Every structure is written in C-alpha cells, then in structure tokens.
Coordinates of C-alpha atoms in Angstrom, one line a residue:
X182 CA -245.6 186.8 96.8
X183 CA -245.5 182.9 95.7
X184 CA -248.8 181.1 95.3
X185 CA -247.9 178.5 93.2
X186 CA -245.2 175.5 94.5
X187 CA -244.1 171.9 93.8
X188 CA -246.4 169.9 95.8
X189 CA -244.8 167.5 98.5
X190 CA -244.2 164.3 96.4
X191 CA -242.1 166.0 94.0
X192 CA -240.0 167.5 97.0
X193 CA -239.6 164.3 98.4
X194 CA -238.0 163.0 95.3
X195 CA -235.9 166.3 94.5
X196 CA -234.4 165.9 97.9
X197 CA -233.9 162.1 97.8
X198 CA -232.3 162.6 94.7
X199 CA -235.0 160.6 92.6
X200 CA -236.4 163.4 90.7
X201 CA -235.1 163.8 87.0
X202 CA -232.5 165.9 86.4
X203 CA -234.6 168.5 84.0
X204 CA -237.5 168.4 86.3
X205 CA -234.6 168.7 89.6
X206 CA -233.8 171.9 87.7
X207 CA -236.9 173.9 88.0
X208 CA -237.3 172.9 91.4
X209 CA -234.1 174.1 92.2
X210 CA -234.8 177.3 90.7
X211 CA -237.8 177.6 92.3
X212 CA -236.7 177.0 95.9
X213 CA -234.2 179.9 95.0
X214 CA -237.2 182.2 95.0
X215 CA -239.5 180.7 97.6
X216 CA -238.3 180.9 101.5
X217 CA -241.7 178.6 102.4
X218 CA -240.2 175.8 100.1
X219 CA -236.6 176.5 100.8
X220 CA -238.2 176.2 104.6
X221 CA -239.8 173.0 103.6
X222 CA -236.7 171.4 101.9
X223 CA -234.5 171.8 105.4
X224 CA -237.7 170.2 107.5
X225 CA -237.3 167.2 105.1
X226 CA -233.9 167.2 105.1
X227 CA -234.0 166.9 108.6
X228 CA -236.6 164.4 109.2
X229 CA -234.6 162.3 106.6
X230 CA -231.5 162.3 108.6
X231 CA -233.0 161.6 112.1
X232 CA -234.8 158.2 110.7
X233 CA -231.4 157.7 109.6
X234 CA -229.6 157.8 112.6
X235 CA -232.1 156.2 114.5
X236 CA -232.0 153.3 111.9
X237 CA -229.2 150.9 111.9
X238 CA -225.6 151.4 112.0
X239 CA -225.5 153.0 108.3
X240 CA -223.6 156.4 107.6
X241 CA -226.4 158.7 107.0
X242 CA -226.9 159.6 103.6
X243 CA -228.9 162.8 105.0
X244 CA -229.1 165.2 101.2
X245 CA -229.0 168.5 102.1
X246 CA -230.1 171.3 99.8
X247 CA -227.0 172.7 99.2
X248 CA -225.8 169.4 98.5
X249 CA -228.5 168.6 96.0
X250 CA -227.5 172.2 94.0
X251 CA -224.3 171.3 94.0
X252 CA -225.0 167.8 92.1
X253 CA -226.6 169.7 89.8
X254 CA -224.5 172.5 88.9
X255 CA -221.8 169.9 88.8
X256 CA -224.0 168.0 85.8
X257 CA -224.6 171.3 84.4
X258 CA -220.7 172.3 83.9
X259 CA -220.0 168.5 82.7
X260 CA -222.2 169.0 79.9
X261 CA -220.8 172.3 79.3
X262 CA -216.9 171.4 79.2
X263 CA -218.4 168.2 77.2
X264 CA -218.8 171.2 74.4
X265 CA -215.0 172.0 74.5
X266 CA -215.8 176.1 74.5
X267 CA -214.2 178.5 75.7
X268 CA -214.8 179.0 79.2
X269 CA -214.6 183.1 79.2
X270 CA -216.9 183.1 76.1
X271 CA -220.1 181.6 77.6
X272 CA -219.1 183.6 80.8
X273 CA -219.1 186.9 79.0
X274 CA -221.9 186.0 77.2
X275 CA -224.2 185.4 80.5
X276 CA -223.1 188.6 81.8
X277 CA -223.9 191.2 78.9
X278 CA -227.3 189.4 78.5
X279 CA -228.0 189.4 82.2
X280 CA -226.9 193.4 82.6
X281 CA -228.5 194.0 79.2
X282 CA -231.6 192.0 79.3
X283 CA -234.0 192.9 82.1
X284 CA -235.7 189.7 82.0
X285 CA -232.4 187.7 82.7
X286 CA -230.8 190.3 85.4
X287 CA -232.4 188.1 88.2
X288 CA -232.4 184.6 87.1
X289 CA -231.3 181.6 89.8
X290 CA -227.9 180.4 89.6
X291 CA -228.9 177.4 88.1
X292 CA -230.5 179.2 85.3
X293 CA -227.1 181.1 84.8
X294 CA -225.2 177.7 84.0
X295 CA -228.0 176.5 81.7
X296 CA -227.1 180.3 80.0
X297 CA -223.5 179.6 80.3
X298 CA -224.0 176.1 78.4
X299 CA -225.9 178.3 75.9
X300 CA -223.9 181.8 75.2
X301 CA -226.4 181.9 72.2
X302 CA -230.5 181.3 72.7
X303 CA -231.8 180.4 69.0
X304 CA -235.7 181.9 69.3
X305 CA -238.3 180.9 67.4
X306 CA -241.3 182.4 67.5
X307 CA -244.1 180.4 67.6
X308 CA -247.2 183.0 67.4
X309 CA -247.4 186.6 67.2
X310 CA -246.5 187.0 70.5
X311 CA -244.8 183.9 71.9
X312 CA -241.0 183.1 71.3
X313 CA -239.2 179.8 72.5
X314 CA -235.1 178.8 73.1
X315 CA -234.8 175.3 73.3
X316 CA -232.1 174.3 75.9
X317 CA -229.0 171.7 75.6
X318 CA -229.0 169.8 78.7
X319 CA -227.4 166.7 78.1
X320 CA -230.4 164.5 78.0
X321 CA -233.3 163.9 75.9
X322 CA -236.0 162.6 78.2
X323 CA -237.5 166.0 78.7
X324 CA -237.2 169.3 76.5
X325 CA -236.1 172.0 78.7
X326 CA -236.5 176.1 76.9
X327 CA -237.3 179.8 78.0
X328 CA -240.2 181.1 76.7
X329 CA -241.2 185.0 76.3
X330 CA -244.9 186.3 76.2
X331 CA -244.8 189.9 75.3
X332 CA -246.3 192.6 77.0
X333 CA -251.0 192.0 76.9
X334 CA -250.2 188.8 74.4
X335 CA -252.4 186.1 74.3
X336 CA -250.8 182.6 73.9
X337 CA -252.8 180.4 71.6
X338 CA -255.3 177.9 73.7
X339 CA -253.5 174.5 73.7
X340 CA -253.8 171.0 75.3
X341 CA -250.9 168.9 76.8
X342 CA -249.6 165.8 75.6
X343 CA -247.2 165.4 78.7
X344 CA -246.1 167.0 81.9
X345 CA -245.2 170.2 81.6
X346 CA -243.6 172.2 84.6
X347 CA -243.2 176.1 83.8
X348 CA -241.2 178.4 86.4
X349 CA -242.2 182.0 85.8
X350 CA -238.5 183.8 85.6
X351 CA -239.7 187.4 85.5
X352 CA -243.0 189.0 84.9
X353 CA -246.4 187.5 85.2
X354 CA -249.0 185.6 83.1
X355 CA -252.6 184.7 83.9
X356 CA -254.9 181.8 82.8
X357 CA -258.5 180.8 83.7
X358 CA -257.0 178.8 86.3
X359 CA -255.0 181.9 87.9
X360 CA -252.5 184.9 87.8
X361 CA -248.9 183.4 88.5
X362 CA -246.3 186.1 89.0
X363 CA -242.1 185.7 89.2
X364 CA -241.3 182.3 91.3
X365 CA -244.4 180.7 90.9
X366 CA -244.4 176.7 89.5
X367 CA -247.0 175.4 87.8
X368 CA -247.4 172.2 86.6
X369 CA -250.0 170.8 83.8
X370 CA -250.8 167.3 83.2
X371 CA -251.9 165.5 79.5
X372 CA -255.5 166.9 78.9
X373 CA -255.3 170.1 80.8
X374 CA -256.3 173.1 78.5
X375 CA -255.2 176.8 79.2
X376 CA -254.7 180.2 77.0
X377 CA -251.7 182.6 78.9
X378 CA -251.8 185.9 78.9
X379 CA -248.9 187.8 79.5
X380 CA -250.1 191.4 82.0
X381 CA -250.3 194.6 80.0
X382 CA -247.7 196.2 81.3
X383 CA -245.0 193.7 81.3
X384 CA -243.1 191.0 79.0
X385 CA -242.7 187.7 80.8
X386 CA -240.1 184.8 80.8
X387 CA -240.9 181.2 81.7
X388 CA -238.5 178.5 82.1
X389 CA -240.2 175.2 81.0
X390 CA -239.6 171.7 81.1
X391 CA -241.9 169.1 79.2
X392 CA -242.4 165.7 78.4
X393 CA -244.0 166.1 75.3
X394 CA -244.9 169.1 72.7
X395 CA -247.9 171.1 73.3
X396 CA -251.3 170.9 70.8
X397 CA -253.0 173.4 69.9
X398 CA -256.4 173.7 69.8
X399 CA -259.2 174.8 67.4
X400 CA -258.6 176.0 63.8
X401 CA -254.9 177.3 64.4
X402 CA -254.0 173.8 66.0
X403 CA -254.7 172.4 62.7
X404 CA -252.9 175.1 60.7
X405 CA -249.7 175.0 63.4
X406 CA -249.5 171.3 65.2
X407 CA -247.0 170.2 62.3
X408 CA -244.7 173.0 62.7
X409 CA -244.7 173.3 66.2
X410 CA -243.3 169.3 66.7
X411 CA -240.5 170.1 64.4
X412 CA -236.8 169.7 66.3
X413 CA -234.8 173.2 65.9
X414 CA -231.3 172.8 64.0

C-alpha cells in the first residue's frame, strides 16, 4: 500500500502543466502506481474544466491526465531521436533488462522511455552498498538517476543541498522518518538529514530527481563530498 504521495500543490502544477519536466516525470510515474492520486488527478482535472466552461467564452484548455503523459512521452522520444540511434537497439535493450532484471520488470511506462533514451546505465557506486545511473534527459536544471541500495545496506547519513524527489521503483527502504515501499514519493528539502536502509531481504531501486548533489555528513562527508559532485563522463 502507498503512504507516501505528492502533496496537492505539486499536483496542481503537474496537471496545469507548470511543474518541470524532470520533476512532471516522477509524478507521472507515481500516479501510475497510486489509484488515490490517479483519483485525485481526474477530480482536478475536472474541477479545472467546469471553471472553464463557466468562465468566458474561451475553448477550455481542460489537461487531462492522459493528455499530460502524452506531452511527456512525446519530450521523452524527441530527446531520444535527437541522439540519432537506432530505434530497435534501445528497444531491445529495455526489453532484455526489463525480463532479465527483476528490479526493472515493473517500471512505469515513463520510466521505460527514460530506459529506451538510455540502452546502457553507466553505475557508479558510490558506497559499499549504494550504486547511481545518471539519466540523459535533455535538460540540465535537475539531475534525474536510478539508484540501487542492496539487500540490509545502510546508505551513508547525508544532508540536502536542494530538493530532492525519490520514487521507490521496486523494493523498500526505511529511514527515521519511515518505511516507504514500491510507489511511494518522497520528497526532502535543503537541511533535511536521513540514513536509508534498504529491508534485509530485498534490493531496492529508486528513481530520483534533484536539484542539487547530496552532502554527506560526519567523517565520511569529508573523505567523499569531492568525489561525489564530480559530473560522470
């Protein structure tokens, strides 16, 4: 069951179209797991389209959801032929790591284009049990990467410079804040501290999309800060 959801601002803006595209993504993806927000996105929708009509003599604009995935999927594959690949390449690559890859088998169709605009994730691992892709998007306003906690690992305590939204893909992690399982969305703002912890039994993928690097805290922030706010090649 989903706990954890964008709050109502941000699904205002995601359905008037205002929200940034990186940010639009993981709020797409979440509504693909959650029926309450999926629920919540129609009742705005329309609300939206009923001031509308009863407004002047404008053609209504009403966004629906649908509509609003299919902007998006649309900017997705722009960026993607914008890499002049070979369309059945990234294709075949998405499938034989979704069949293959248990933490990919169920990702939202939104995640499958970001996949198909990157056949090949370059991971880095940044602790003993943390790994990060970064993700070409197109724009550089926000970073946009997977990240895998292995099964029982402990994600070093770190502070954030910026907004950071994560969307748990598969699996579940806890903090002192919570346990957040497969659809939740969380969202941490500059100064919040937390240490995830991936369950025993389980790896866990994340999609995340921040504004700034993470810092981490203590000795090992000190040791790792310069490393960790190098660009990959």
């Amino acid at each position: 069951m989903i706990h954890y959801h964008p709050d109502n601002n941000m699904l205002l803006e995601y359905a008037s179209g205002s929200l940034s595209w990186a940010q639009s993504l993981a709020v797409s993806a979440h509504i693909h797991f959650c029926p309450q927000c999926a629920a919540q996105m129609k009742m705005l929708n329309n609300v939206g389209g009923n001031l509308l009509s009863a407004s002047a003599p404008v053609a209504s604009v009403e966004r629906e959801d649908s509509a609003i995935f299919g902007d998006l999927m649309q900017r997705i594959e722009a960026r993607e032929n914008e890499e002049h690949e070979e369309p059945a390449a990234p294709a075949k690559a998405v499938r034989e790591r979704t069949s293959r890859d248990p933490a990919f088998s169920a990702v939202p169709p939104v995640v499958k284009k970001l996949l198909a605009q990157n056949p090949v994730l370059k991971w880095r691992r940044l602790s003993k049990g943390l790994k990060e892709a970064r993700l070409k998007t197109g724009q550089n306003e926000l970073e946009v990467a997977f990240h895998r906690i292995a099964p029982g690992s402990k994600v070093a305590e770190h502070d954030h410079r910026g907004k950071e939204i994560t969307l748990v893909l598969y699996g579940s992690f806890s903090d002192g804040e919570g346990v957040y399982s497969t659809g939740d969305f969380l969202v941490r703002e500059p100064g919040q501290v937390h240490r995830p912890t991936a369950t025993q039994d389980q790896e866990c993928l994340c999609l995340s999309v921040v504004e700034a690097p993470v810092a981490l805290t203590g000795l090992l922030g000190r040791m790792m800060n310069p490393f960790l706010s190098l660009k990959p090649q």
